[in-house]
């Protein structure tokens, strides 16, 4: 038997993480730094954007969610994050549609870009290649080509920061320089604190994973942090191969709180992603909701972001959740990287189409 606690045993970790998801997570802060320098070619034509749409699926849609969350404080134009085929009826001339797909082969996203171009929208693409890169080249669209070879969800730096750049060149500024600098600094500090080398006793991500292990996580966010709550849910599903749910306050207090009364709630663990800028009412709401849930839930945990700016706060919550879901996968004895069921769905749909 190993002398190490389960998450501090290097041999166990490397035998499970056969595809190196941990290495990608450690390198995430440098991925973000590198991604800030990636730009679109050709550049975006001058345009007055009346509606911004970010199209993507799964890990490639998260950048769009982050844009929508940041846009609340900054953008005078509506933002739609479109996950699916085709395009919303509101899309047309005056719309900037940015299609984001890490692989460039996601059929929903390709179909949205095609629909958008037919309707006279301005298109741009962020991808590592595939049919989406080909389409962008054929149509002369602004294309940010990001490095290939990662798991899409762990390429968030490459998928988000170039998107910020495309929007900025269209006059849609979402962050200031100090916020980007701060976000990178915060991520670098966290990278050193949360990696496998840091033992359980001093590692927030390992401790959280241990407390969630054996239960179904339900992650709550507020107006700002909901994007991170959704990301935690999807990361738990993809990295730990475990069902997870997310909810949003104050809405959950008008429906979901009743569900926690069921005895089955003992198998669920609520995690509240706090917002340091929440007002007193929002703070009391988290406290009251937590008190009511605690009587029935398997566990209740609160997590606070780091940093002063919104970008650092959101990325710190996301990066912590990425690590938590990674360790949860290892505790459950699975390889966090590959997503064979997602691949199988795509394969079967492709086969269903072939003659
Ligand atoms: O994380 C994943 O692997 C998935 O959620 C993918 O991001 C999703 O299937 C879409 O693929 P892509 O990101 O290549 O467009």
Short mmCIF file of C-alpha atoms and ligand atoms in Angstrom, two decimals:
data_model
loop_
_atom_site.label_atom_id
_atom_site.label_comp_id
_atom_site.label_asym_id
_atom_site.label_seq_id
_atom_site.Cartn_x
_atom_site.Cartn_y
_atom_site.Cartn_z
CA UNK A 1 0.00 0.00 0.00
CA UNK A 2 1.23 3.52 -0.81
CA UNK A 3 2.51 5.66 2.06
CA UNK A 4 0.95 8.75 0.42
CA UNK A 5 -2.62 10.08 0.70
CA UNK A 6 -4.39 9.29 -2.63
CA UNK A 7 -3.84 12.68 -4.27
CA UNK A 8 -0.24 12.97 -3.11
CA UNK A 9 0.90 9.71 -4.64
CA UNK A 10 2.84 10.65 -7.80
CA UNK A 11 2.87 7.08 -9.18
CA UNK A 12 -0.89 6.74 -8.80
CA UNK A 13 -1.51 10.15 -10.42
CA UNK A 14 0.71 9.48 -13.42
CA UNK A 15 -0.67 5.98 -13.96
CA UNK A 16 -4.22 7.41 -14.14
CA UNK A 17 -3.51 10.66 -16.00
CA UNK A 18 -2.17 8.87 -19.05
CA UNK A 19 -2.94 11.71 -21.47
CA UNK A 20 -1.30 14.48 -19.48
CA UNK A 21 -4.32 16.61 -18.55
CA UNK A 22 -2.42 17.69 -15.40
CA UNK A 23 0.48 18.97 -17.49
CA UNK A 24 -1.93 21.01 -19.62
CA UNK A 25 -3.49 22.47 -16.46
CA UNK A 26 -0.09 23.40 -15.03
CA UNK A 27 0.74 25.17 -18.29
CA UNK A 28 -2.61 26.98 -18.40
CA UNK A 29 -1.27 30.36 -17.17
CA UNK A 30 1.40 30.35 -19.93
CA UNK A 31 -1.23 29.25 -22.45
CA UNK A 32 -3.22 32.39 -21.52
CA UNK A 33 -0.15 34.62 -21.81
CA UNK A 34 0.67 33.17 -25.23
CA UNK A 35 -2.97 33.45 -26.33
CA UNK A 36 -3.02 37.19 -25.64
CA UNK A 37 -0.55 37.65 -28.49
CA UNK A 38 -2.64 35.74 -31.09
CA UNK A 39 -4.43 37.95 -33.60
CA UNK A 40 -6.83 37.52 -36.50
CA UNK A 41 -5.63 37.40 -40.06
CA UNK A 42 -6.91 39.14 -42.12
CA UNK A 43 -7.92 41.76 -39.57
CA UNK A 44 -11.59 42.47 -38.96
CA UNK A 45 -13.08 45.02 -41.41
CA UNK A 46 -14.37 48.25 -39.84
CA UNK A 47 -17.96 47.74 -38.71
CA UNK A 48 -20.59 49.10 -36.35
CA UNK A 49 -21.68 46.07 -34.34
CA UNK A 50 -25.32 46.10 -33.26
CA UNK A 51 -25.45 42.50 -32.04
CA UNK A 52 -22.67 40.17 -30.99
CA UNK A 53 -23.09 36.40 -31.33
CA UNK A 54 -20.51 33.89 -30.17
CA UNK A 55 -21.19 30.41 -31.54
CA UNK A 56 -19.63 27.28 -30.09
CA UNK A 57 -20.33 24.00 -28.32
CA UNK A 58 -19.06 22.50 -25.06
CA UNK A 59 -15.57 23.63 -24.13
CA UNK A 60 -15.48 26.01 -27.09
CA UNK A 61 -18.58 27.91 -25.93
CA UNK A 62 -17.14 28.88 -22.55
CA UNK A 63 -15.24 31.86 -23.99
CA UNK A 64 -18.61 33.14 -25.24
CA UNK A 65 -20.12 32.71 -21.77
CA UNK A 66 -17.25 34.70 -20.30
CA UNK A 67 -17.73 37.44 -22.90
CA UNK A 68 -21.44 37.60 -22.05
CA UNK A 69 -20.67 37.80 -18.31
CA UNK A 70 -18.10 40.58 -18.77
CA UNK A 71 -20.33 42.39 -21.28
CA UNK A 72 -22.91 43.09 -18.58
CA UNK A 73 -20.64 45.78 -17.14
CA UNK A 74 -19.24 47.05 -20.41
CA UNK A 75 -21.02 46.50 -23.71
CA UNK A 76 -23.86 48.61 -25.09
CA UNK A 77 -24.83 45.83 -27.55
CA UNK A 78 -26.70 42.59 -26.82
CA UNK A 79 -24.63 39.41 -26.66
CA UNK A 80 -25.93 35.97 -27.58
CA UNK A 81 -24.02 32.76 -26.92
CA UNK A 82 -25.37 30.33 -29.51
CA UNK A 83 -25.03 26.60 -28.88
CA UNK A 84 -26.65 24.67 -31.67
CA UNK A 85 -27.33 24.46 -35.39
CA UNK A 86 -28.38 27.39 -37.57
CA UNK A 87 -28.65 30.90 -36.21
CA UNK A 88 -31.04 33.03 -34.14
CA UNK A 89 -33.66 35.02 -36.07
CA UNK A 90 -32.21 38.28 -34.74
CA UNK A 91 -28.97 37.71 -36.68
CA UNK A 92 -28.28 39.69 -39.89
CA UNK A 93 -26.30 42.71 -41.19
CA UNK A 94 -24.94 44.54 -38.17
CA UNK A 95 -24.26 41.23 -36.38
CA UNK A 96 -20.73 40.14 -35.62
CA UNK A 97 -20.67 36.35 -35.39
CA UNK A 98 -17.54 34.76 -33.98
CA UNK A 99 -17.50 31.00 -34.53
CA UNK A 100 -15.31 29.24 -31.97
CA UNK A 101 -14.42 25.56 -32.26
CA UNK A 102 -11.16 24.14 -31.00
CA UNK A 103 -11.13 21.24 -33.45
CA UNK A 104 -12.83 23.20 -36.23
CA UNK A 105 -14.93 20.13 -37.01
CA UNK A 106 -18.00 20.74 -34.84
CA UNK A 107 -20.98 20.55 -37.17
CA UNK A 108 -23.28 22.79 -35.13
CA UNK A 109 -20.76 25.66 -35.18
CA UNK A 110 -19.98 25.25 -38.87
CA UNK A 111 -23.71 25.35 -39.64
CA UNK A 112 -24.11 28.56 -37.60
CA UNK A 113 -21.29 30.29 -39.44
CA UNK A 114 -22.74 29.28 -42.81
CA UNK A 115 -26.22 30.53 -41.78
CA UNK A 116 -24.77 33.79 -40.49
CA UNK A 117 -22.87 34.47 -43.72
CA UNK A 118 -26.00 33.74 -45.78
CA UNK A 119 -27.86 36.33 -43.72
CA UNK A 120 -25.26 39.04 -44.26
CA UNK A 121 -23.61 38.96 -40.84
CA UNK A 122 -19.89 39.62 -40.44
CA UNK A 123 -18.11 36.40 -39.51
CA UNK A 124 -14.84 35.66 -37.75
CA UNK A 125 -13.36 32.35 -36.62
CA UNK A 126 -11.22 31.07 -33.73
CA UNK A 127 -10.02 27.50 -34.28
CA UNK A 128 -7.01 25.21 -34.52
CA UNK A 129 -7.98 23.95 -38.00
CA UNK A 130 -10.59 21.64 -39.54
CA UNK A 131 -13.43 22.58 -41.88
CA UNK A 132 -13.97 25.83 -40.00
CA UNK A 133 -10.45 27.06 -40.84
CA UNK A 134 -10.98 26.01 -44.46
CA UNK A 135 -14.29 27.88 -44.63
CA UNK A 136 -12.71 30.98 -43.08
CA UNK A 137 -9.86 30.90 -45.62
CA UNK A 138 -12.21 30.35 -48.59
CA UNK A 139 -14.42 33.24 -47.53
CA UNK A 140 -11.54 35.55 -46.52
CA UNK A 141 -12.83 35.77 -42.93
CA UNK A 142 -10.71 37.00 -40.02
CA UNK A 143 -9.21 33.80 -38.61
CA UNK A 144 -7.31 33.27 -35.37
CA UNK A 145 -5.44 30.00 -35.73
CA UNK A 146 -4.66 28.56 -32.29
CA UNK A 147 -2.22 25.71 -31.54
CA UNK A 148 -3.70 22.20 -31.87
CA UNK A 149 -3.16 19.11 -29.71
CA UNK A 150 -4.99 19.96 -26.48
CA UNK A 151 -8.32 18.81 -25.09
CA UNK A 152 -10.77 21.54 -26.21
CA UNK A 153 -11.98 22.43 -22.72
CA UNK A 154 -8.40 22.78 -21.50
CA UNK A 155 -7.62 25.16 -24.36
CA UNK A 156 -9.82 27.88 -22.83
CA UNK A 157 -6.94 30.39 -22.85
CA UNK A 158 -6.48 29.94 -26.59
CA UNK A 159 -10.22 30.12 -27.18
CA UNK A 160 -11.01 33.12 -24.99
CA UNK A 161 -8.17 35.66 -25.23
CA UNK A 162 -8.09 35.80 -29.06
CA UNK A 163 -11.86 36.27 -28.93
CA UNK A 164 -11.29 39.28 -26.67
CA UNK A 165 -8.84 40.61 -29.27
CA UNK A 166 -11.31 40.17 -32.16
CA UNK A 167 -13.97 42.00 -30.18
CA UNK A 168 -11.59 44.78 -29.26
CA UNK A 169 -10.71 45.34 -32.91
CA UNK A 170 -14.47 45.70 -33.54
CA UNK A 171 -14.59 48.43 -30.89
CA UNK A 172 -16.06 46.12 -28.23
CA UNK A 173 -13.73 46.49 -25.27
CA UNK A 174 -14.38 44.14 -22.38
CA UNK A 175 -11.30 44.38 -20.21
CA UNK A 176 -8.58 46.84 -19.35
CA UNK A 177 -4.87 46.15 -19.45
CA UNK A 178 -4.54 46.03 -15.63
CA UNK A 179 -7.31 43.44 -15.50
CA UNK A 180 -5.57 41.19 -17.99
CA UNK A 181 -2.24 41.62 -16.16
CA UNK A 182 -3.89 40.84 -12.85
CA UNK A 183 -5.68 37.76 -14.23
CA UNK A 184 -2.39 36.33 -15.51
CA UNK A 185 -0.64 37.00 -12.20
CA UNK A 186 -3.46 35.34 -10.25
CA UNK A 187 -3.40 32.29 -12.53
CA UNK A 188 0.37 31.95 -12.16
CA UNK A 189 0.12 32.03 -8.35
CA UNK A 190 -2.71 29.49 -8.45
CA UNK A 191 -0.80 27.22 -10.83
CA UNK A 192 1.94 26.95 -8.20
CA UNK A 193 -0.55 26.37 -5.37
CA UNK A 194 -2.89 23.83 -6.92
CA UNK A 195 -0.65 21.47 -8.89
CA UNK A 196 -0.01 17.81 -7.99
CA UNK A 197 3.29 18.64 -6.25
CA UNK A 198 1.50 20.65 -3.58
CA UNK A 199 0.32 18.21 -0.87
CA UNK A 200 -3.32 17.81 0.12
CA UNK A 201 -2.94 19.70 3.38
CA UNK A 202 -1.90 22.88 1.51
CA UNK A 203 -3.83 22.38 -1.70
CA UNK A 204 -7.32 23.91 -1.90
CA UNK A 205 -8.25 21.99 -5.06
CA UNK A 206 -7.26 18.61 -3.63
CA UNK A 207 -9.15 19.31 -0.41
CA UNK A 208 -12.28 20.35 -2.29
CA UNK A 209 -12.11 17.27 -4.50
CA UNK A 210 -11.83 15.07 -1.42
CA UNK A 211 -14.86 16.71 0.16
CA UNK A 212 -16.94 16.33 -3.03
CA UNK A 213 -15.90 12.74 -3.67
CA UNK A 214 -18.80 10.28 -3.39
CA UNK A 215 -21.50 12.92 -3.92
CA UNK A 216 -23.08 14.70 -6.86
CA UNK A 217 -21.88 18.33 -6.99
CA UNK A 218 -24.43 21.11 -7.44
CA UNK A 219 -22.64 24.36 -8.15
CA UNK A 220 -24.39 27.67 -7.53
CA UNK A 221 -23.37 30.98 -9.02
CA UNK A 222 -24.76 34.48 -8.84
CA UNK A 223 -25.37 36.77 -11.80
CA UNK A 224 -21.61 37.14 -12.38
CA UNK A 225 -20.35 33.76 -11.23
CA UNK A 226 -22.96 31.60 -12.96
CA UNK A 227 -20.60 31.23 -15.92
CA UNK A 228 -18.01 29.69 -13.59
CA UNK A 229 -20.66 27.48 -11.95
CA UNK A 230 -21.64 26.10 -15.34
CA UNK A 231 -17.99 25.54 -16.19
CA UNK A 232 -17.47 23.61 -12.93
CA UNK A 233 -20.43 21.40 -13.80
CA UNK A 234 -19.15 20.62 -17.29
CA UNK A 235 -15.58 20.09 -16.07
CA UNK A 236 -16.77 17.63 -13.41
CA UNK A 237 -18.69 15.80 -16.12
CA UNK A 238 -15.83 15.70 -18.62
CA UNK A 239 -12.80 15.35 -16.33
CA UNK A 240 -14.30 13.27 -13.50
CA UNK A 241 -16.89 11.45 -15.66
CA UNK A 242 -19.53 12.25 -13.03
CA UNK A 243 -22.93 13.92 -13.32
CA UNK A 244 -23.04 17.43 -11.87
CA UNK A 245 -25.56 20.25 -11.87
CA UNK A 246 -25.48 24.00 -11.65
CA UNK A 247 -27.93 26.61 -10.47
CA UNK A 248 -28.20 30.35 -10.25
CA UNK A 249 -29.14 32.60 -7.37
CA UNK A 250 -31.53 34.31 -6.84
CA UNK A 251 -33.54 32.11 -9.24
CA UNK A 252 -32.82 28.84 -7.38
CA UNK A 253 -34.49 30.28 -4.28
CA UNK A 254 -37.74 30.31 -6.23
CA UNK A 255 -37.76 26.63 -7.15
CA UNK A 256 -34.67 24.49 -6.51
CA UNK A 257 -34.50 25.03 -2.72
CA UNK A 258 -37.62 22.87 -2.34
CA UNK A 259 -35.88 19.98 -4.10
CA UNK A 260 -33.19 19.84 -1.40
CA UNK A 261 -35.80 18.61 1.12
CA UNK A 262 -35.83 15.17 -0.46
CA UNK A 263 -33.81 12.50 1.41
CA UNK A 264 -31.89 11.92 -1.83
CA UNK A 265 -30.29 15.35 -1.21
CA UNK A 266 -27.87 13.61 1.18
CA UNK A 267 -26.09 12.33 -1.91
CA UNK A 268 -25.54 15.87 -3.27
CA UNK A 269 -23.00 18.52 -2.28
CA UNK A 270 -23.76 22.24 -2.84
CA UNK A 271 -20.91 24.58 -3.73
CA UNK A 272 -21.58 28.33 -3.75
CA UNK A 273 -19.29 30.41 -5.94
CA UNK A 274 -19.31 33.77 -4.19
CA UNK A 275 -18.94 37.21 -5.75
CA UNK A 276 -16.88 39.68 -3.67
CA UNK A 277 -18.90 42.52 -5.17
CA UNK A 278 -22.26 41.07 -4.22
CA UNK A 279 -24.35 43.42 -2.09
CA UNK A 280 -25.65 42.71 1.40
CA UNK A 281 -28.91 41.23 0.14
CA UNK A 282 -27.10 38.80 -2.17
CA UNK A 283 -24.75 37.83 0.68
CA UNK A 284 -27.68 37.16 3.04
CA UNK A 285 -29.32 35.11 0.33
CA UNK A 286 -26.32 32.78 0.05
CA UNK A 287 -26.20 32.46 3.85
CA UNK A 288 -29.93 31.71 4.21
CA UNK A 289 -29.97 29.32 1.23
CA UNK A 290 -26.91 27.50 2.59
CA UNK A 291 -28.49 27.18 6.05
CA UNK A 292 -31.68 25.69 4.63
CA UNK A 293 -29.85 23.31 2.30
CA UNK A 294 -27.32 22.21 4.94
CA UNK A 295 -30.00 20.42 6.95
CA UNK A 296 -30.45 17.92 4.10
CA UNK A 297 -27.40 18.07 1.82
CA UNK A 298 -24.38 15.79 1.94
CA UNK A 299 -22.27 18.95 2.22
CA UNK A 300 -22.21 22.71 1.61
CA UNK A 301 -19.08 24.62 0.65
CA UNK A 302 -18.40 28.25 -0.25
CA UNK A 303 -15.66 29.29 -2.63
CA UNK A 304 -14.38 32.84 -3.12
CA UNK A 305 -12.59 34.11 -6.23
CA UNK A 306 -9.27 35.94 -6.20
CA UNK A 307 -8.33 39.36 -7.53
CA UNK A 308 -9.98 42.75 -7.85
CA UNK A 309 -10.98 42.75 -11.52
CA UNK A 310 -13.81 40.70 -12.96
CA UNK A 311 -11.46 38.83 -15.31
CA UNK A 312 -9.21 37.56 -12.50
CA UNK A 313 -12.23 36.71 -10.40
CA UNK A 314 -13.87 34.64 -13.12
CA UNK A 315 -10.67 32.94 -14.26
CA UNK A 316 -9.64 32.13 -10.68
CA UNK A 317 -12.97 30.37 -10.06
CA UNK A 318 -12.69 28.53 -13.36
CA UNK A 319 -9.08 27.47 -12.84
CA UNK A 320 -9.85 26.20 -9.34
CA UNK A 321 -12.83 24.22 -10.70
CA UNK A 322 -10.66 22.75 -13.45
CA UNK A 323 -8.21 21.45 -10.85
CA UNK A 324 -10.98 20.22 -8.53
CA UNK A 325 -12.59 18.23 -11.35
CA UNK A 326 -9.19 16.86 -12.37
CA UNK A 327 -8.49 15.56 -8.85
CA UNK A 328 -12.04 14.27 -8.54
CA UNK A 329 -11.45 12.23 -11.69
CA UNK A 330 -8.25 10.79 -10.22
CA UNK A 331 -10.01 9.95 -6.95
CA UNK A 332 -12.63 8.13 -9.00
CA UNK A 333 -9.92 6.21 -10.80
CA UNK A 334 -10.50 7.69 -14.27
CA UNK A 335 -8.19 9.32 -16.78
CA UNK A 336 -9.36 12.96 -16.78
CA UNK A 337 -8.28 13.78 -20.35
CA UNK A 338 -10.15 11.67 -22.91
CA UNK A 339 -13.92 11.97 -23.38
CA UNK A 340 -14.78 8.70 -25.18
CA UNK A 341 -18.56 9.05 -24.93
CA UNK A 342 -18.53 12.53 -26.49
CA UNK A 343 -16.33 11.13 -29.27
CA UNK A 344 -18.70 8.19 -29.70
CA UNK A 345 -21.72 10.48 -30.11
CA UNK A 346 -19.87 12.45 -32.79
CA UNK A 347 -18.74 9.25 -34.53
CA UNK A 348 -22.23 7.74 -34.61
CA UNK A 349 -23.77 10.96 -35.91
CA UNK A 350 -21.13 11.12 -38.66
CA UNK A 351 -21.76 7.50 -39.59
CA UNK A 352 -25.52 8.09 -39.59
CA UNK A 353 -24.98 10.68 -42.29
CA UNK A 354 -22.74 8.67 -44.55
CA UNK A 355 -24.55 6.96 -47.45
O1 LIG B 1 -14.43 19.55 -24.11
C1 LIG B 1 -14.77 18.91 -25.09
O2 LIG B 1 -14.05 18.03 -25.61
C2 LIG B 1 -16.09 19.19 -25.75
O3 LIG B 1 -16.95 19.88 -24.87
C3 LIG B 1 -15.85 19.99 -27.04
O4 LIG B 1 -15.39 21.27 -26.73
C4 LIG B 1 -17.14 20.04 -27.86
O5 LIG B 1 -17.54 18.73 -28.21
C5 LIG B 1 -16.98 20.86 -29.13
O6 LIG B 1 -15.84 20.50 -29.84
P1 LIG B 1 -14.86 21.67 -30.33
O7 LIG B 1 -14.41 22.35 -29.07
O8 LIG B 1 -13.75 20.99 -31.03
O9 LIG B 1 -15.68 22.54 -31.21
#
